[in-house]
GROMACS .gro file of N, CA and C in nm:
model
  432
    1MET      N    1   0.085  -0.118   0.000
    1MET     CA    2   0.000   0.000   0.000
    1MET      C    3   0.089   0.124   0.000
    2THR      N    4   0.052   0.222  -0.080
    2THR     CA    5   0.128   0.346  -0.087
    2THR      C    6   0.078   0.442   0.019
    3VAL      N    7   0.170   0.498   0.094
    3VAL     CA    8   0.133   0.593   0.198
    3VAL      C    9   0.220   0.717   0.184
    4ILE      N   10   0.158   0.833   0.195
    4ILE     CA   11   0.233   0.958   0.197
    4ILE      C   12   0.198   1.029   0.326
    5LEU      N   13   0.295   1.086   0.387
    5LEU     CA   14   0.271   1.173   0.500
    5LEU      C   15   0.309   1.314   0.460
    6VAL      N   16   0.217   1.407   0.477
    6VAL     CA   17   0.242   1.545   0.441
    6VAL      C   18   0.220   1.628   0.566
    7LYS      N   19   0.327   1.689   0.615
    7LYS     CA   20   0.312   1.780   0.729
    7LYS      C   21   0.267   1.914   0.674
    8LYS      N   22   0.165   1.967   0.733
    8LYS     CA   23   0.110   2.093   0.684
    8LYS      C   24   0.205   2.208   0.716
    9LYS      N   25   0.249   2.276   0.611
    9LYS     CA   26   0.334   2.394   0.628
    9LYS      C   27   0.291   2.495   0.524
   10PHE      N   28   0.265   2.616   0.567
   10PHE     CA   29   0.239   2.723   0.472
   10PHE      C   30   0.298   2.848   0.532
   11VAL      N   31   0.417   2.884   0.487
   11VAL     CA   32   0.493   2.992   0.546
   11VAL      C   33   0.439   3.128   0.500
   12GLY      N   34   0.428   3.222   0.591
   12GLY     CA   35   0.398   3.358   0.552
   12GLY      C   36   0.256   3.404   0.580
   13ASP      N   37   0.166   3.314   0.613
   13ASP     CA   38   0.029   3.355   0.639
   13ASP      C   39  -0.039   3.251   0.727
   14ALA      N   40  -0.109   3.297   0.830
   14ALA     CA   41  -0.176   3.205   0.922
   14ALA      C   42  -0.317   3.172   0.878
   15THR      N   43  -0.361   3.227   0.764
   15THR     CA   44  -0.498   3.206   0.717
   15THR      C   45  -0.533   3.059   0.706
   16PHE      N   46  -0.444   2.980   0.648
   16PHE     CA   47  -0.474   2.839   0.627
   16PHE      C   48  -0.479   2.763   0.758
   17ASP      N   49  -0.395   2.800   0.853
   17ASP     CA   50  -0.402   2.737   0.985
   17ASP      C   51  -0.534   2.768   1.053
   18LYS      N   52  -0.577   2.891   1.047
   18LYS     CA   53  -0.703   2.930   1.111
   18LYS      C   54  -0.822   2.860   1.047
   19LEU      N   55  -0.819   2.847   0.916
   19LEU     CA   56  -0.931   2.786   0.845
   19LEU      C   57  -0.920   2.634   0.834
   20LYS      N   58  -0.808   2.578   0.880
   20LYS     CA   59  -0.786   2.433   0.875
   20LYS      C   60  -0.790   2.380   0.732
   21LEU      N   61  -0.719   2.448   0.642
   21LEU     CA   62  -0.715   2.409   0.502
   21LEU      C   63  -0.582   2.343   0.469
   22TRP      N   64  -0.584   2.251   0.374
   22TRP     CA   65  -0.465   2.177   0.334
   22TRP      C   66  -0.429   2.210   0.190
   23VAL      N   67  -0.306   2.252   0.169
   23VAL     CA   68  -0.254   2.277   0.035
   23VAL      C   69  -0.162   2.160   0.001
   24ILE      N   70  -0.193   2.092  -0.111
   24ILE     CA   71  -0.125   1.968  -0.146
   24ILE      C   72  -0.040   1.988  -0.271
   25PRO      N   73   0.089   1.952  -0.266
   25PRO     CA   74   0.170   1.956  -0.389
   25PRO      C   75   0.131   1.838  -0.479
   26VAL      N   76   0.094   1.870  -0.601
   26VAL     CA   77   0.048   1.769  -0.697
   26VAL      C   78   0.122   1.790  -0.829
   27THR      N   79   0.169   1.682  -0.890
   27THR     CA   80   0.226   1.690  -1.023
   27THR      C   81   0.116   1.658  -1.123
   28ILE      N   82   0.097   1.749  -1.218
   28ILE     CA   83  -0.003   1.728  -1.323
   28ILE      C   84   0.071   1.705  -1.453
   29LYS      N   85   0.034   1.597  -1.522
   29LYS     CA   86   0.102   1.561  -1.647
   29LYS      C   87   0.000   1.551  -1.759
   30GLY      N   88   0.031   1.621  -1.869
   30GLY     CA   89  -0.048   1.610  -1.991
   30GLY      C   90   0.017   1.508  -2.083
   31GLU      N   91   0.003   1.529  -2.212
   31GLU     CA   92   0.064   1.437  -2.311
   31GLU      C   93   0.216   1.440  -2.305
   32GLU      N   94   0.272   1.560  -2.300
   32GLU     CA   95   0.417   1.575  -2.310
   32GLU      C   96   0.481   1.640  -2.187
   33ILE      N   97   0.409   1.729  -2.125
   33ILE     CA   98   0.465   1.816  -2.021
   33ILE      C   99   0.408   1.779  -1.885
   34LYS      N  100   0.495   1.786  -1.782
   34LYS     CA  101   0.445   1.770  -1.646
   34LYS      C  102   0.509   1.875  -1.557
   35ARG      N  103   0.429   1.924  -1.463
   35ARG     CA  104   0.477   2.028  -1.372
   35ARG      C  105   0.413   2.009  -1.234
   36ASP      N  106   0.479   2.068  -1.135
   36ASP     CA  107   0.429   2.063  -0.998
   36ASP      C  108   0.345   2.187  -0.969
   37PHE      N  109   0.233   2.166  -0.901
   37PHE     CA  110   0.142   2.274  -0.867
   37PHE      C  111   0.089   2.252  -0.725
   38ASN      N  112   0.034   2.357  -0.667
   38ASN     CA  113  -0.034   2.348  -0.537
   38ASN      C  114  -0.184   2.345  -0.560
   39LEU      N  115  -0.251   2.243  -0.505
   39LEU     CA  116  -0.396   2.234  -0.511
   39LEU      C  117  -0.450   2.234  -0.368
   40LEU      N  118  -0.565   2.294  -0.351
   40LEU     CA  119  -0.632   2.295  -0.222
   40LEU      C  120  -0.715   2.169  -0.208
   41LEU      N  121  -0.694   2.093  -0.103
   41LEU     CA  122  -0.776   1.975  -0.078
   41LEU      C  123  -0.912   2.024  -0.030
   42ASP      N  124  -1.017   1.989  -0.103
   42ASP     CA  125  -1.151   2.039  -0.073
   42ASP      C  126  -1.249   1.923  -0.067
   43THR      N  127  -1.276   1.875   0.055
   43THR     CA  128  -1.366   1.761   0.071
   43THR      C  129  -1.511   1.796   0.038
   44GLY      N  130  -1.541   1.926   0.025
   44GLY     CA  131  -1.677   1.968  -0.009
   44GLY      C  132  -1.699   1.989  -0.157
   45ALA      N  133  -1.593   1.980  -0.236
   45ALA     CA  134  -1.605   2.000  -0.381
   45ALA      C  135  -1.631   1.865  -0.449
   46GLN      N  136  -1.727   1.862  -0.538
   46GLN     CA  137  -1.756   1.738  -0.610
   46GLN      C  138  -1.651   1.706  -0.714
   47ARG      N  139  -1.593   1.809  -0.775
   47ARG     CA  140  -1.501   1.786  -0.886
   47ARG      C  141  -1.367   1.856  -0.862
   48THR      N  142  -1.264   1.804  -0.923
   48THR     CA  143  -1.132   1.866  -0.924
   48THR      C  144  -1.131   1.971  -1.034
   49VAL      N  145  -1.080   2.090  -1.002
   49VAL     CA  146  -1.078   2.201  -1.097
   49VAL      C  147  -0.940   2.264  -1.097
   50ILE      N  148  -0.891   2.296  -1.217
   50ILE     CA  149  -0.766   2.371  -1.230
   50ILE      C  150  -0.794   2.500  -1.306
   51LEU      N  151  -0.708   2.598  -1.289
   51LEU     CA  152  -0.721   2.725  -1.359
   51LEU      C  153  -0.684   2.710  -1.506
   52PRO      N  154  -0.739   2.795  -1.592
   52PRO     CA  155  -0.705   2.790  -1.735
   52PRO      C  156  -0.555   2.805  -1.762
   53LYS      N  157  -0.482   2.879  -1.677
   53LYS     CA  158  -0.338   2.896  -1.702
   53LYS      C  159  -0.262   2.763  -1.691
   54VAL      N  160  -0.312   2.668  -1.611
   54VAL     CA  161  -0.248   2.537  -1.601
   54VAL      C  162  -0.270   2.461  -1.732
   55LYS      N  163  -0.391   2.468  -1.785
   55LYS     CA  164  -0.422   2.405  -1.914
   55LYS      C  165  -0.328   2.458  -2.022
   56GLU      N  166  -0.308   2.590  -2.022
   56GLU     CA  167  -0.219   2.651  -2.120
   56GLU      C  168  -0.074   2.610  -2.098
   57ASN      N  169  -0.027   2.614  -1.972
   57ASN     CA  170   0.113   2.578  -1.941
   57ASN      C  171   0.147   2.435  -1.981
   58LEU      N  172   0.051   2.344  -1.968
   58LEU     CA  173   0.075   2.203  -1.998
   58LEU      C  174   0.028   2.164  -2.137
   59ASP      N  175  -0.025   2.261  -2.210
   59ASP     CA  176  -0.075   2.236  -2.346
   59ASP      C  177  -0.178   2.123  -2.348
   60LEU      N  178  -0.273   2.130  -2.252
   60LEU     CA  179  -0.374   2.026  -2.239
   60LEU      C  180  -0.485   2.047  -2.343
   61ILE      N  181  -0.538   1.936  -2.393
   61ILE     CA  182  -0.642   1.940  -2.494
   61ILE      C  183  -0.774   1.898  -2.430
   62GLU      N  184  -0.880   1.971  -2.461
   62GLU     CA  185  -1.012   1.938  -2.406
   62GLU      C  186  -1.058   1.804  -2.462
   63VAL      N  187  -1.120   1.723  -2.376
   63VAL     CA  188  -1.165   1.590  -2.417
   63VAL      C  189  -1.305   1.592  -2.475
   64SER      N  190  -1.374   1.704  -2.462
   64SER     CA  191  -1.509   1.714  -2.516
   64SER      C  192  -1.533   1.858  -2.558
   65GLU      N  193  -1.610   1.874  -2.663
   65GLU     CA  194  -1.644   2.010  -2.706
   65GLU      C  195  -1.753   2.070  -2.618
   66LYS      N  196  -1.822   1.986  -2.542
   66LYS     CA  197  -1.926   2.035  -2.451
   66LYS      C  198  -1.862   2.088  -2.325
   67SER      N  199  -1.915   2.198  -2.274
   67SER     CA  200  -1.869   2.247  -2.145
   67SER      C  201  -1.969   2.204  -2.038
   68VAL      N  202  -1.922   2.207  -1.915
   68VAL     CA  203  -2.004   2.168  -1.801
   68VAL      C  204  -2.036   2.295  -1.723
   69GLN      N  205  -2.159   2.310  -1.680
   69GLN     CA  206  -2.194   2.425  -1.597
   69GLN      C  207  -2.192   2.381  -1.453
   70GLY      N  208  -2.136   2.466  -1.368
   70GLY     CA  209  -2.129   2.433  -1.227
   70GLY      C  210  -2.150   2.555  -1.142
   71THR      N  211  -2.188   2.532  -1.018
   71THR     CA  212  -2.204   2.640  -0.921
   71THR      C  213  -2.108   2.615  -0.807
   72GLY      N  214  -2.029   2.715  -0.776
   72GLY     CA  215  -1.932   2.703  -0.669
   72GLY      C  216  -1.912   2.837  -0.603
   73VAL      N  217  -1.795   2.855  -0.544
   73VAL     CA  218  -1.767   2.979  -0.471
   73VAL      C  219  -1.761   3.100  -0.563
   74THR      N  220  -1.740   3.080  -0.692
   74THR     CA  221  -1.738   3.192  -0.786
   74THR      C  222  -1.873   3.213  -0.852
   75GLY      N  223  -1.975   3.142  -0.808
   75GLY     CA  224  -2.107   3.153  -0.869
   75GLY      C  225  -2.122   3.050  -0.980
   76ASN      N  226  -2.208   3.079  -1.077
   76ASN     CA  227  -2.226   2.989  -1.192
   76ASN      C  228  -2.112   3.009  -1.291
   77SER      N  229  -2.050   2.901  -1.335
   77SER     CA  230  -1.939   2.908  -1.429
   77SER      C  231  -1.948   2.795  -1.529
   78GLN      N  232  -1.883   2.815  -1.642
   78GLN     CA  233  -1.868   2.711  -1.744
   78GLN      C  234  -1.729   2.649  -1.728
   79TYR      N  235  -1.723   2.519  -1.738
   79TYR     CA  236  -1.597   2.447  -1.723
   79TYR      C  237  -1.575   2.356  -1.842
   80SER      N  238  -1.452   2.349  -1.890
   80SER     CA  239  -1.416   2.250  -1.991
   80SER      C  240  -1.353   2.131  -1.918
   81THR      N  241  -1.335   2.020  -1.989
   81THR     CA  242  -1.279   1.899  -1.930
   81THR      C  243  -1.151   1.859  -2.001
   82VAL      N  244  -1.048   1.825  -1.924
   82VAL     CA  245  -0.922   1.774  -1.979
   82VAL      C  246  -0.888   1.643  -1.909
   83LYS      N  247  -0.807   1.562  -1.977
   83LYS     CA  248  -0.761   1.434  -1.920
   83LYS      C  249  -0.614   1.449  -1.884
   84VAL      N  250  -0.581   1.413  -1.759
   84VAL     CA  251  -0.443   1.427  -1.710
   84VAL      C  252  -0.404   1.305  -1.627
   85ASN      N  253  -0.276   1.296  -1.598
   85ASN     CA  254  -0.225   1.205  -1.497
   85ASN      C  255  -0.187   1.291  -1.377
   86LEU      N  256  -0.221   1.244  -1.258
   86LEU     CA  257  -0.188   1.316  -1.136
   86LEU      C  258  -0.093   1.233  -1.052
   87GLU      N  259   0.006   1.299  -0.994
   87GLU     CA  260   0.096   1.234  -0.899
   87GLU      C  261   0.085   1.310  -0.767
   88ILE      N  262   0.049   1.238  -0.662
   88ILE     CA  263   0.044   1.295  -0.528
   88ILE      C  264   0.145   1.214  -0.448
   89GLY      N  265   0.264   1.270  -0.428
   89GLY     CA  266   0.372   1.193  -0.369
   89GLY      C  267   0.405   1.077  -0.462
   90SER      N  268   0.399   0.955  -0.409
   90SER     CA  269   0.428   0.837  -0.491
   90SER      C  270   0.302   0.772  -0.549
   91ILE      N  271   0.187   0.835  -0.529
   91ILE     CA  272   0.062   0.782  -0.582
   91ILE      C  273   0.040   0.837  -0.723
   92ASN      N  274   0.018   0.747  -0.819
   92ASN     CA  275  -0.008   0.787  -0.958
   92ASN      C  276  -0.152   0.757  -0.994
   93LEU      N  277  -0.221   0.858  -1.043
   93LEU     CA  278  -0.358   0.842  -1.091
   93LEU      C  279  -0.357   0.873  -1.240
   94VAL      N  280  -0.398   0.777  -1.321
   94VAL     CA  281  -0.382   0.785  -1.466
   94VAL      C  282  -0.517   0.812  -1.533
   95ASP      N  283  -0.512   0.896  -1.637
   95ASP     CA  284  -0.630   0.926  -1.719
   95ASP      C  285  -0.749   0.975  -1.636
   96ILE      N  286  -0.725   1.079  -1.561
   96ILE     CA  287  -0.827   1.140  -1.476
   96ILE      C  288  -0.885   1.261  -1.549
   97ASN      N  289  -1.018   1.267  -1.560
   97ASN     CA  290  -1.084   1.384  -1.618
   97ASN      C  291  -1.103   1.489  -1.509
   98ILE      N  292  -1.049   1.609  -1.534
   98ILE     CA  293  -1.067   1.719  -1.440
   98ILE      C  294  -1.121   1.840  -1.516
   99LEU      N  295  -1.178   1.932  -1.440
   99LEU     CA  296  -1.238   2.050  -1.500
   99LEU      C  297  -1.139   2.166  -1.504
  100VAL      N  298  -1.161   2.255  -1.600
  100VAL     CA  299  -1.081   2.377  -1.614
  100VAL      C  300  -1.177   2.494  -1.603
  101GLY      N  301  -1.150   2.586  -1.510
  101GLY     CA  302  -1.238   2.700  -1.494
  101GLY      C  303  -1.186   2.798  -1.392
  102SER      N  304  -1.266   2.898  -1.362
  102SER     CA  305  -1.223   3.005  -1.272
  102SER      C  306  -1.237   2.963  -1.126
  103LEU      N  307  -1.152   3.026  -1.044
  103LEU     CA  308  -1.153   3.006  -0.899
  103LEU      C  309  -1.137   3.142  -0.833
  104PRO      N  310  -1.167   3.155  -0.705
  104PRO     CA  311  -1.157   3.286  -0.638
  104PRO      C  312  -1.017   3.345  -0.645
  105GLY      N  313  -1.008   3.477  -0.640
  105GLY     CA  314  -0.881   3.548  -0.646
  105GLY      C  315  -0.784   3.510  -0.535
  106LEU      N  316  -0.836   3.465  -0.423
  106LEU     CA  317  -0.752   3.422  -0.311
  106LEU      C  318  -0.652   3.315  -0.355
  107PHE      N  319  -0.693   3.232  -0.450
  107PHE     CA  320  -0.608   3.122  -0.494
  107PHE      C  321  -0.478   3.174  -0.554
  108SER      N  322  -0.484   3.276  -0.638
  108SER     CA  323  -0.362   3.327  -0.701
  108SER      C  324  -0.271   3.392  -0.598
  109ARG      N  325  -0.328   3.452  -0.495
  109ARG     CA  326  -0.248   3.514  -0.390
  109ARG      C  327  -0.156   3.412  -0.324
  110TYR      N  328  -0.202   3.288  -0.311
  110TYR     CA  329  -0.124   3.183  -0.246
  110TYR      C  330  -0.065   3.082  -0.344
  111GLN      N  331  -0.062   3.116  -0.472
  111GLN     CA  332  -0.007   3.028  -0.576
  111GLN      C  333  -0.073   2.891  -0.576
  112ILE      N  334  -0.204   2.891  -0.554
  112ILE     CA  335  -0.283   2.769  -0.563
  112ILE      C  336  -0.355   2.773  -0.696
  113VAL      N  337  -0.341   2.667  -0.775
  113VAL     CA  338  -0.395   2.670  -0.911
  113VAL      C  339  -0.516   2.579  -0.928
  114GLY      N  340  -0.569   2.526  -0.818
  114GLY     CA  341  -0.686   2.440  -0.834
  114GLY      C  342  -0.731   2.381  -0.702
  115ILE      N  343  -0.837   2.302  -0.713
  115ILE     CA  344  -0.888   2.230  -0.597
  115ILE      C  345  -0.893   2.081  -0.629
  116LEU      N  346  -0.860   2.003  -0.530
  116LEU     CA  347  -0.865   1.858  -0.540
  116LEU      C  348  -0.998   1.816  -0.479
  117GLY      N  349  -1.092   1.772  -0.563
  117GLY     CA  350  -1.227   1.742  -0.519
  117GLY      C  351  -1.256   1.594  -0.504
  118ALA      N  352  -1.382   1.564  -0.475
  118ALA     CA  353  -1.426   1.428  -0.444
  118ALA      C  354  -1.406   1.329  -0.558
  119ASP      N  355  -1.407   1.376  -0.683
  119ASP     CA  356  -1.387   1.283  -0.794
  119ASP      C  357  -1.250   1.215  -0.787
  120VAL      N  358  -1.150   1.285  -0.735
  120VAL     CA  359  -1.017   1.226  -0.715
  120VAL      C  360  -1.005   1.168  -0.574
  121LEU      N  361  -1.056   1.240  -0.476
  121LEU     CA  362  -1.043   1.195  -0.336
  121LEU      C  363  -1.110   1.061  -0.311
  122GLN      N  364  -1.216   1.028  -0.388
  122GLN     CA  365  -1.283   0.899  -0.368
  122GLN      C  366  -1.194   0.781  -0.405
  123LEU      N  367  -1.086   0.807  -0.477
  123LEU     CA  368  -0.991   0.702  -0.514
  123LEU      C  369  -0.886   0.679  -0.405
  124LEU      N  370  -0.889   0.763  -0.303
  124LEU     CA  371  -0.786   0.763  -0.200
  124LEU      C  372  -0.849   0.744  -0.062
  125SER      N  373  -0.764   0.719   0.035
  125SER     CA  374  -0.805   0.716   0.174
  125SER      C  375  -0.731   0.829   0.245
  126LEU      N  376  -0.805   0.914   0.317
  126LEU     CA  377  -0.745   1.028   0.385
  126LEU      C  378  -0.761   1.014   0.535
  127LYS      N  379  -0.657   1.051   0.607
  127LYS     CA  380  -0.665   1.060   0.752
  127LYS      C  381  -0.609   1.197   0.789
  128ILE      N  382  -0.693   1.279   0.853
  128ILE     CA  383  -0.652   1.414   0.887
  128ILE      C  384  -0.645   1.425   1.039
  129ASP      N  385  -0.528   1.467   1.088
  129ASP     CA  386  -0.509   1.491   1.230
  129ASP      C  387  -0.483   1.641   1.246
  130TYR      N  388  -0.588   1.716   1.277
  130TYR     CA  389  -0.576   1.862   1.286
  130TYR      C  390  -0.486   1.904   1.401
  131LEU      N  391  -0.489   1.832   1.513
  131LEU     CA  392  -0.406   1.871   1.627
  131LEU      C  393  -0.258   1.860   1.594
  132GLU      N  394  -0.220   1.754   1.526
  132GLU     CA  395  -0.079   1.734   1.490
  132GLU      C  396  -0.044   1.798   1.356
  133LYS      N  397  -0.145   1.855   1.287
  133LYS     CA  398  -0.127   1.914   1.154
  133LYS      C  399  -0.064   1.813   1.059
  134LEU      N  400  -0.123   1.695   1.057
  134LEU     CA  401  -0.069   1.585   0.977
  134LEU      C  402  -0.178   1.529   0.887
  135LEU      N  403  -0.144   1.510   0.763
  135LEU     CA  404  -0.235   1.452   0.665
  135LEU      C  405  -0.173   1.324   0.612
  136GLU      N  406  -0.247   1.216   0.614
  136GLU     CA  407  -0.200   1.088   0.560
  136GLU      C  408  -0.291   1.052   0.444
  137ILE      N  409  -0.231   1.030   0.329
  137ILE     CA  410  -0.306   0.992   0.209
  137ILE      C  411  -0.254   0.857   0.164
  138GLU      N  412  -0.344   0.765   0.135
  138GLU     CA  413  -0.301   0.637   0.080
  138GLU      C  414  -0.397   0.594  -0.029
  139ARG      N  415  -0.346   0.511  -0.116
  139ARG     CA  416  -0.429   0.454  -0.221
  139ARG      C  417  -0.440   0.305  -0.193
  140PRO      N  418  -0.555   0.263  -0.147
  140PRO     CA  419  -0.573   0.120  -0.113
  140PRO      C  420  -0.560   0.033  -0.238
  141PHE      N  421  -0.511  -0.087  -0.217
  141PHE     CA  422  -0.505  -0.182  -0.326
  141PHE      C  423  -0.646  -0.224  -0.366
  142VAL      N  424  -0.666  -0.243  -0.494
  142VAL     CA  425  -0.793  -0.294  -0.543
  142VAL      C  426  -0.765  -0.430  -0.602
  143TYR      N  427  -0.828  -0.532  -0.546
  143TYR     CA  428  -0.806  -0.668  -0.595
  143TYR      C  429  -0.911  -0.701  -0.699
  144SER      N  430  -0.867  -0.762  -0.809
  144SER     CA  431  -0.965  -0.798  -0.912
  144SER      C  432  -0.975  -0.948  -0.927
   0.00000   0.00000   0.00000
């Protein structure tokens, strides 16, 4: 079983400590390019969303000409869908469809380019210890 331990650290601002939010380093890989980004772990979000600038930086191609409409913290928005591989520590998630769209301005202030939502989190097991500021993420084995 793959296990990652991530100690929560966000230097320079106590906002995330006060709000009990987790910023997760994630590698996003398209067809040719892969880069490291910070995503906010959001257990209340149904879908994983990245900003349009990430799509541009990785030269990601939309998987459907249809856009998805969603309601979130930015109100009603249109989202496109891209297929990526995600790496969270040593956990690899292949061919994951994620949304591309706008997020609140707060995200750019903290160099956060997206949210990690339930569509990805349901593939993982999370253990959050707020007192110790420790997050444990694992990907359970699936036997076929």
